[in-house]
Short mmCIF file of C-alpha atoms in Angstrom, two decimals:
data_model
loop_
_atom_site.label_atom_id
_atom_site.label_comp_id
_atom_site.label_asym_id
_atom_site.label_seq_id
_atom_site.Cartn_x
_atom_site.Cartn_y
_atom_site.Cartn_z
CA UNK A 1 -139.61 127.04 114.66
CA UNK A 2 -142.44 128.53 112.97
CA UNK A 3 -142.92 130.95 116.52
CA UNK A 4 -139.06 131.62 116.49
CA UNK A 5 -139.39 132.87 112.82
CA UNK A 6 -142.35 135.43 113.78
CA UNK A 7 -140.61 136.61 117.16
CA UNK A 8 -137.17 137.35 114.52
CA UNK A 9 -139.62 139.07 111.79
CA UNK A 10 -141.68 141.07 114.40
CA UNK A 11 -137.61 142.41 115.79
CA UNK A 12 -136.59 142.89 112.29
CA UNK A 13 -139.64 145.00 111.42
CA UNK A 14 -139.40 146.87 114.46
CA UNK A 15 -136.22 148.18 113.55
CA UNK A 16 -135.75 147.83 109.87
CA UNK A 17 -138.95 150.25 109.71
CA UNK A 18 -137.61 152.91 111.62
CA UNK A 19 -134.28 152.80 109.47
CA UNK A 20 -136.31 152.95 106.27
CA UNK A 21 -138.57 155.63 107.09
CA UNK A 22 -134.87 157.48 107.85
CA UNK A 23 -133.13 156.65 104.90
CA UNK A 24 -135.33 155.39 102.41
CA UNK A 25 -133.55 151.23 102.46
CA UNK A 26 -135.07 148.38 101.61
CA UNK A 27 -136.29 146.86 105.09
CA UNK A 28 -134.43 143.41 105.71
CA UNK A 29 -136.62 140.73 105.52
CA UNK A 30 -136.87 136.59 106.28
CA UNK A 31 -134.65 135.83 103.22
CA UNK A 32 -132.43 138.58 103.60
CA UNK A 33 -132.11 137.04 106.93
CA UNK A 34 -131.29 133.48 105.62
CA UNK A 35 -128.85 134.43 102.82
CA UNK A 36 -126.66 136.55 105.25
CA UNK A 37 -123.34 134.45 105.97
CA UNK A 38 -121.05 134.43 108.34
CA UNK A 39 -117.60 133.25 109.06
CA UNK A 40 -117.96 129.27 110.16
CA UNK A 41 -114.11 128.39 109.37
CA UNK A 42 -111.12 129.96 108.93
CA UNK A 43 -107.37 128.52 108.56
CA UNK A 44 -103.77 129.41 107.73
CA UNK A 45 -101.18 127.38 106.21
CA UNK A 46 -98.19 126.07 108.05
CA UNK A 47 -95.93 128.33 106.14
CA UNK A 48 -98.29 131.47 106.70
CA UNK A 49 -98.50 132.01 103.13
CA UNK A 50 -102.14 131.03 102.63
CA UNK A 51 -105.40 131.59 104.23
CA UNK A 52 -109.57 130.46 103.74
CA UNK A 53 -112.00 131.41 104.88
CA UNK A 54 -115.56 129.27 104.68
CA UNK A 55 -118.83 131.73 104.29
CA UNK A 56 -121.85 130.33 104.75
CA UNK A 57 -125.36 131.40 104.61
CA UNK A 58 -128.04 130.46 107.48
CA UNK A 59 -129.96 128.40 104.70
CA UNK A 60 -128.23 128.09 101.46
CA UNK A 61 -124.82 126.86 99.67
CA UNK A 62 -121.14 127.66 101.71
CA UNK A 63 -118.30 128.74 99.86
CA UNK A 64 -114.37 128.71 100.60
CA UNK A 65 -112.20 131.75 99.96
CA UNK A 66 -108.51 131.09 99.45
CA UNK A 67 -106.14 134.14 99.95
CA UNK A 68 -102.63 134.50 99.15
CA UNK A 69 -100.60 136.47 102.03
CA UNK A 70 -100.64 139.56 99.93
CA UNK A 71 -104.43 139.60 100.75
CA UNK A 72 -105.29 138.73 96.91
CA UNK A 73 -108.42 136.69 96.25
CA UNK A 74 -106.90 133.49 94.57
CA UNK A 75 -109.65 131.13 94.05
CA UNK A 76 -113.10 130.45 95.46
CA UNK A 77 -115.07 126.87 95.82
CA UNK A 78 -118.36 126.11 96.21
CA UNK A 79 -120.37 124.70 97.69
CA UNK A 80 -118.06 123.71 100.22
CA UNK A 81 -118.02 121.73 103.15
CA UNK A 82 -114.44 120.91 105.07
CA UNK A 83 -111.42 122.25 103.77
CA UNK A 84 -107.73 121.67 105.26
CA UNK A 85 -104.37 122.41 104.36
CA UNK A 86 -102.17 119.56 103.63
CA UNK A 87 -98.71 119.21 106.28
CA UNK A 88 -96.95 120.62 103.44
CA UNK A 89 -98.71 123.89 102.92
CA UNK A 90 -98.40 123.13 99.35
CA UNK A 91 -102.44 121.30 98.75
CA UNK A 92 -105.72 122.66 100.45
CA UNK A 93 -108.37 119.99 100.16
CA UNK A 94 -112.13 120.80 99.96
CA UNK A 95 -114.86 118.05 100.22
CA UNK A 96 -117.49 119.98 97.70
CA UNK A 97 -121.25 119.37 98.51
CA UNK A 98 -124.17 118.43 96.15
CA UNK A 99 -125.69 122.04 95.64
CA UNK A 100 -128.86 122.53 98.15
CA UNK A 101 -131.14 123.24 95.29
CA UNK A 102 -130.58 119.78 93.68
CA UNK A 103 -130.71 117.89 96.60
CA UNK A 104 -134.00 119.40 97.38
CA UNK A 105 -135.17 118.73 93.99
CA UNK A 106 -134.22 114.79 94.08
CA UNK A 107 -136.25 114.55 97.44
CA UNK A 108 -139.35 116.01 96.04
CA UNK A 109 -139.10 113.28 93.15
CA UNK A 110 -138.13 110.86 96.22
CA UNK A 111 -134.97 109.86 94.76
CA UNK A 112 -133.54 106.55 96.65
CA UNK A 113 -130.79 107.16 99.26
CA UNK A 114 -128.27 105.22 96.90
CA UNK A 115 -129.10 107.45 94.03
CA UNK A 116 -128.56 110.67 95.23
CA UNK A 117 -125.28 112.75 94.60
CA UNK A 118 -122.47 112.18 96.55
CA UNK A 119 -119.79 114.76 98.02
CA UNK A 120 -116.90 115.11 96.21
CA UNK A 121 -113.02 116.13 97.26
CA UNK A 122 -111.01 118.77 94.88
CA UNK A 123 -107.40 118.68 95.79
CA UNK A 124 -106.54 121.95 95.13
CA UNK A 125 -102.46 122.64 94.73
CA UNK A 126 -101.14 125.98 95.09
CA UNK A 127 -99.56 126.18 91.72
CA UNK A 128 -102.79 126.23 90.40
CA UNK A 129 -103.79 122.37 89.54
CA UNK A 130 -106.42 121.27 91.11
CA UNK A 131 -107.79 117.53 90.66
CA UNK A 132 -111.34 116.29 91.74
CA UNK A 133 -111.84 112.78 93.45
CA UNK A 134 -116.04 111.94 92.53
CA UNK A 135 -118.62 109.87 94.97
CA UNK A 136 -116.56 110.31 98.30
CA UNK A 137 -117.62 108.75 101.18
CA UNK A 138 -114.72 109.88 103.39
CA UNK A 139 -111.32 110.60 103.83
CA UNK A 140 -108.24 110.62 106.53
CA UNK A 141 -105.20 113.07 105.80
CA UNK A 142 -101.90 112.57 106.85
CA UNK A 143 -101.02 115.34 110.09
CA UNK A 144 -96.82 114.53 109.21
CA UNK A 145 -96.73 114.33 105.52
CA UNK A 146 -98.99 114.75 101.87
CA UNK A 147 -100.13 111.15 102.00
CA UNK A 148 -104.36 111.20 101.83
CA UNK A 149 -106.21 107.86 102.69
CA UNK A 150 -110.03 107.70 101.17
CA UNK A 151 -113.01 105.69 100.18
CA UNK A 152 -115.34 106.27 98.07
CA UNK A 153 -118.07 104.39 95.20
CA UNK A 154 -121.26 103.03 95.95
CA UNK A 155 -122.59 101.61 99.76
CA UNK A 156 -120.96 98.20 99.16
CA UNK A 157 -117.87 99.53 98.14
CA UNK A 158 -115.49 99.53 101.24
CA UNK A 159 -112.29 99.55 99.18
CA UNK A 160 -109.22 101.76 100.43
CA UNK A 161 -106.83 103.97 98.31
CA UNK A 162 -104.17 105.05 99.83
CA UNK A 163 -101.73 107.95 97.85
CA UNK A 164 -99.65 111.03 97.94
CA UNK A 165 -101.31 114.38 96.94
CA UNK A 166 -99.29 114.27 93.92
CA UNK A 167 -101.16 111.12 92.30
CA UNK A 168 -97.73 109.98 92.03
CA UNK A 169 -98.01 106.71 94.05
CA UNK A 170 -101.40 104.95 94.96
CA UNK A 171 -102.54 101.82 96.10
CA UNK A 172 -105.74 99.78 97.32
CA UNK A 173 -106.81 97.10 99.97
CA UNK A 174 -110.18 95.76 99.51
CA UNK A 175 -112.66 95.40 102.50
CA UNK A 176 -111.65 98.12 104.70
CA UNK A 177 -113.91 98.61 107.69
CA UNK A 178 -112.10 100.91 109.46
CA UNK A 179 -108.52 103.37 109.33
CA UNK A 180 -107.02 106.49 110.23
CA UNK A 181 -103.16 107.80 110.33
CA UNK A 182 -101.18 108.32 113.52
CA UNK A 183 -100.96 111.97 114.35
CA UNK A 184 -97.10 112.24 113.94
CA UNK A 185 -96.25 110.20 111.04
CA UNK A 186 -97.49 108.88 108.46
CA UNK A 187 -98.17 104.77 109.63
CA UNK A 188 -101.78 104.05 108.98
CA UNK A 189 -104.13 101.90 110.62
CA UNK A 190 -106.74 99.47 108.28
CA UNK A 191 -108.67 96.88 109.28
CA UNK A 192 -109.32 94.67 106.68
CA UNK A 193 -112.73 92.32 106.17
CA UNK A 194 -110.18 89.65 103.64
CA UNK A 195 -106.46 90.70 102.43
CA UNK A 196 -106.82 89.84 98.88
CA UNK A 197 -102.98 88.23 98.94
CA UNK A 198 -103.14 86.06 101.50
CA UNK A 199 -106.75 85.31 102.75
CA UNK A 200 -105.97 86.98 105.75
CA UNK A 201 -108.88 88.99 108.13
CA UNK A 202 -107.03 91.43 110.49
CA UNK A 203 -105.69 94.50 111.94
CA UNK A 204 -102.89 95.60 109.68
CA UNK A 205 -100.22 98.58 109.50
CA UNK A 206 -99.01 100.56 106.46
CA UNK A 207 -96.20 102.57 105.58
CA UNK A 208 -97.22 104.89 102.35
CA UNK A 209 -93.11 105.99 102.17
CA UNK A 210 -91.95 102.24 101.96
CA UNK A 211 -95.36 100.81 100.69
CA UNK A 212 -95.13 98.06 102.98
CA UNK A 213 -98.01 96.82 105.17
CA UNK A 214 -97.54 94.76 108.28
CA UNK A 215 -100.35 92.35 109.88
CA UNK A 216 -100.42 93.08 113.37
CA UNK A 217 -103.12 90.65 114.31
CA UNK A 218 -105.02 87.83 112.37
CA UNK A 219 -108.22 86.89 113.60
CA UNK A 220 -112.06 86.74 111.92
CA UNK A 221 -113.43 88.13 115.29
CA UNK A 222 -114.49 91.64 116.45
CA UNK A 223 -111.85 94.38 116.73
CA UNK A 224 -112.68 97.44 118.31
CA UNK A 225 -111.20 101.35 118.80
CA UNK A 226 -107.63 100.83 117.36
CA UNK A 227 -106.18 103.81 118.21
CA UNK A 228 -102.41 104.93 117.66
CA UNK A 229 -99.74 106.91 119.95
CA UNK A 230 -98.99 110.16 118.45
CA UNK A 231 -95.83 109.21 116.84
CA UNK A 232 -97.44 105.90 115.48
CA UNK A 233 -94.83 103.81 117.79
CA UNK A 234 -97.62 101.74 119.79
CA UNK A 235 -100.88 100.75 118.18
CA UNK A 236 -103.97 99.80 120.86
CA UNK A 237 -107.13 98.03 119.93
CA UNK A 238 -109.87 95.72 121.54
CA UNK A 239 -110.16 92.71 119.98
CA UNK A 240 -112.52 89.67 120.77
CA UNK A 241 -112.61 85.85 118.71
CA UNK A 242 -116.41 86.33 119.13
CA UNK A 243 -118.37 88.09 116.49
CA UNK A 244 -122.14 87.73 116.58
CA UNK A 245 -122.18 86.84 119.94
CA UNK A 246 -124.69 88.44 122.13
CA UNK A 247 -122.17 88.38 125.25
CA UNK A 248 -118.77 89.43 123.26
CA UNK A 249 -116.10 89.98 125.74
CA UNK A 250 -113.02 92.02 124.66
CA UNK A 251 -109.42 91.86 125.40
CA UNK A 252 -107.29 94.74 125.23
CA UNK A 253 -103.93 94.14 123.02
CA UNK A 254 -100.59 96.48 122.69
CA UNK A 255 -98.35 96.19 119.56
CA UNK A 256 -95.12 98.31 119.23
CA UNK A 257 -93.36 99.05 116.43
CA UNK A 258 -95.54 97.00 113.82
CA UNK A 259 -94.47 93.46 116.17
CA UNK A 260 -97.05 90.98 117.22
CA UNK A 261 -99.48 92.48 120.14
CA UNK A 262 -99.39 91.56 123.80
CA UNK A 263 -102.50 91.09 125.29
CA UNK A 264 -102.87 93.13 128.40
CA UNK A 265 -103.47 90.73 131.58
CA UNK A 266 -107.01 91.17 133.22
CA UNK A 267 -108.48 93.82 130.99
CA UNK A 268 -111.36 91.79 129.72
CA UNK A 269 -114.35 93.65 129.00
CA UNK A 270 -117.71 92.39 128.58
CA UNK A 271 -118.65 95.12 126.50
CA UNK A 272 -117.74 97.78 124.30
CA UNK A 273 -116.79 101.27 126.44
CA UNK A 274 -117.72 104.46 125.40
CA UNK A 275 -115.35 106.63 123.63
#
């Protein structure tokens, strides 16, 4: 790195000298060189009325730009991280980072993992409110409709929320190890540790419209890769009654349309595959 630095310093002098004994500049140097940004994202909305785009330095804190489709500045976050438009056009979401300078500060004090600041997620709506969700850990948004799935708290926090963008409707399920939304609608996936109402470990499915969740399969084993159709018809997972043993061997399962699963004959794995 150090060799890299002196090789881009040694080009940079080469020609920043010329150009300043021509026109009398300031010659770039290493943290010119740093602070430059480029363009690392850029997205339009659905309905082509709004556009980002994410600058970011080579060392430093990235920002999001948000246009309107007259080409008018409208609002500018930082520092950001990912940003996406809701299905709807109407919300852009941007998970906001702890600034670089005070994350570097905490690790000179060595600040504990657990202690230091966490991302956060502003929903921003285009008629100007904006709300901010603190101490994410992550978050899955709905490809077929403004329904957002998220966790977030301390390490041994694994409970889900589940809402619309509006913060009209929201609900929780404790214990979640694992979710995601089909591509094409808006069922959702969670696997659940212990459903608080009935005692039950399992693979379950949820429907934000209807609020209604469906337990697809019971079972205090391993489940593995669940992974939805696009439309959300068919659900897929690997599931085996084993847990901690060192020879788990998994059985590949099928449920459609929220029913009970088949298991799939002669697809028993001895371990997990990769993917």
């Amino acid at each position: 790195m150090n060799q890299l630095k002196l090789l881009i310093l040694f080009l940079l002098a080469g020609f920043t000298g010329s150009a300043y004994g021509q026109t009398g500049k300031k010659a770039m140097d290493w943290e010119d060189l740093l602070s430059w940004e480029r363009i690392t994202n850029k997205l339009i909305s659905d309905d082509g009325k709004w556009i980002f785009y994410r600058m970011e330095p080579w060392r430093g804190n990235a920002r999001a730009i948000l246009y309107n489709r007259q080409g008018e500045e409208v609002r500018q976050f930082a520092p950001a991280d990912k940003c996406e438009f809701s299905h709807s056009s109407g919300y852009l979401l941007v998970t906001l980072k702890p600034a670089l300078e005070e994350v570097e500060a905490l690790k000179l004090k060595k600040t504990k993992k657990e202690d230091m600041p966490m991302n956060r997620l502003l929903l921003y709506s285009v008629n100007g409110k904006e709300e901010i969700i603190d101490s994410l850990k992550n978050y899955k948004l709905s490809g077929s409709g403004d329904w957002l799935a998220y966790q977030r708290g301390n390490p041994q926090d694994s409970t889900l929320y589940v809402r619309d963008l509006s913060g009209n409707r929201t609900t929780s399920f404790p214990r979640v190890s694992a979710y995601d939304f089909a591509k094409e609608s808006n069922l959702l996936y969670y696997q659940a540790e212990e459903k608080k109402q009935e005692g039950t470990t399992g693979l379950y499915v949820y429907t934000p419209e209807k609020e209604h969740d469906s337990l697809i399969h019971a079972g205090t084993g391993s489940f593995a890769q669940p992974t939805f159709n696009k439309e959300g018809t068919r659900l897929a997972f690997l599931y085996s009654p084993e847990k901690d043993s060192t020879s788990v061997r998994f059985s590949l399962y099928i449920s459609e349309n929220g029913q009970a699963p088949d298991r799939i004959p002669d697809h028993s794995l001895s371990s997990l595959p990769a993917g």
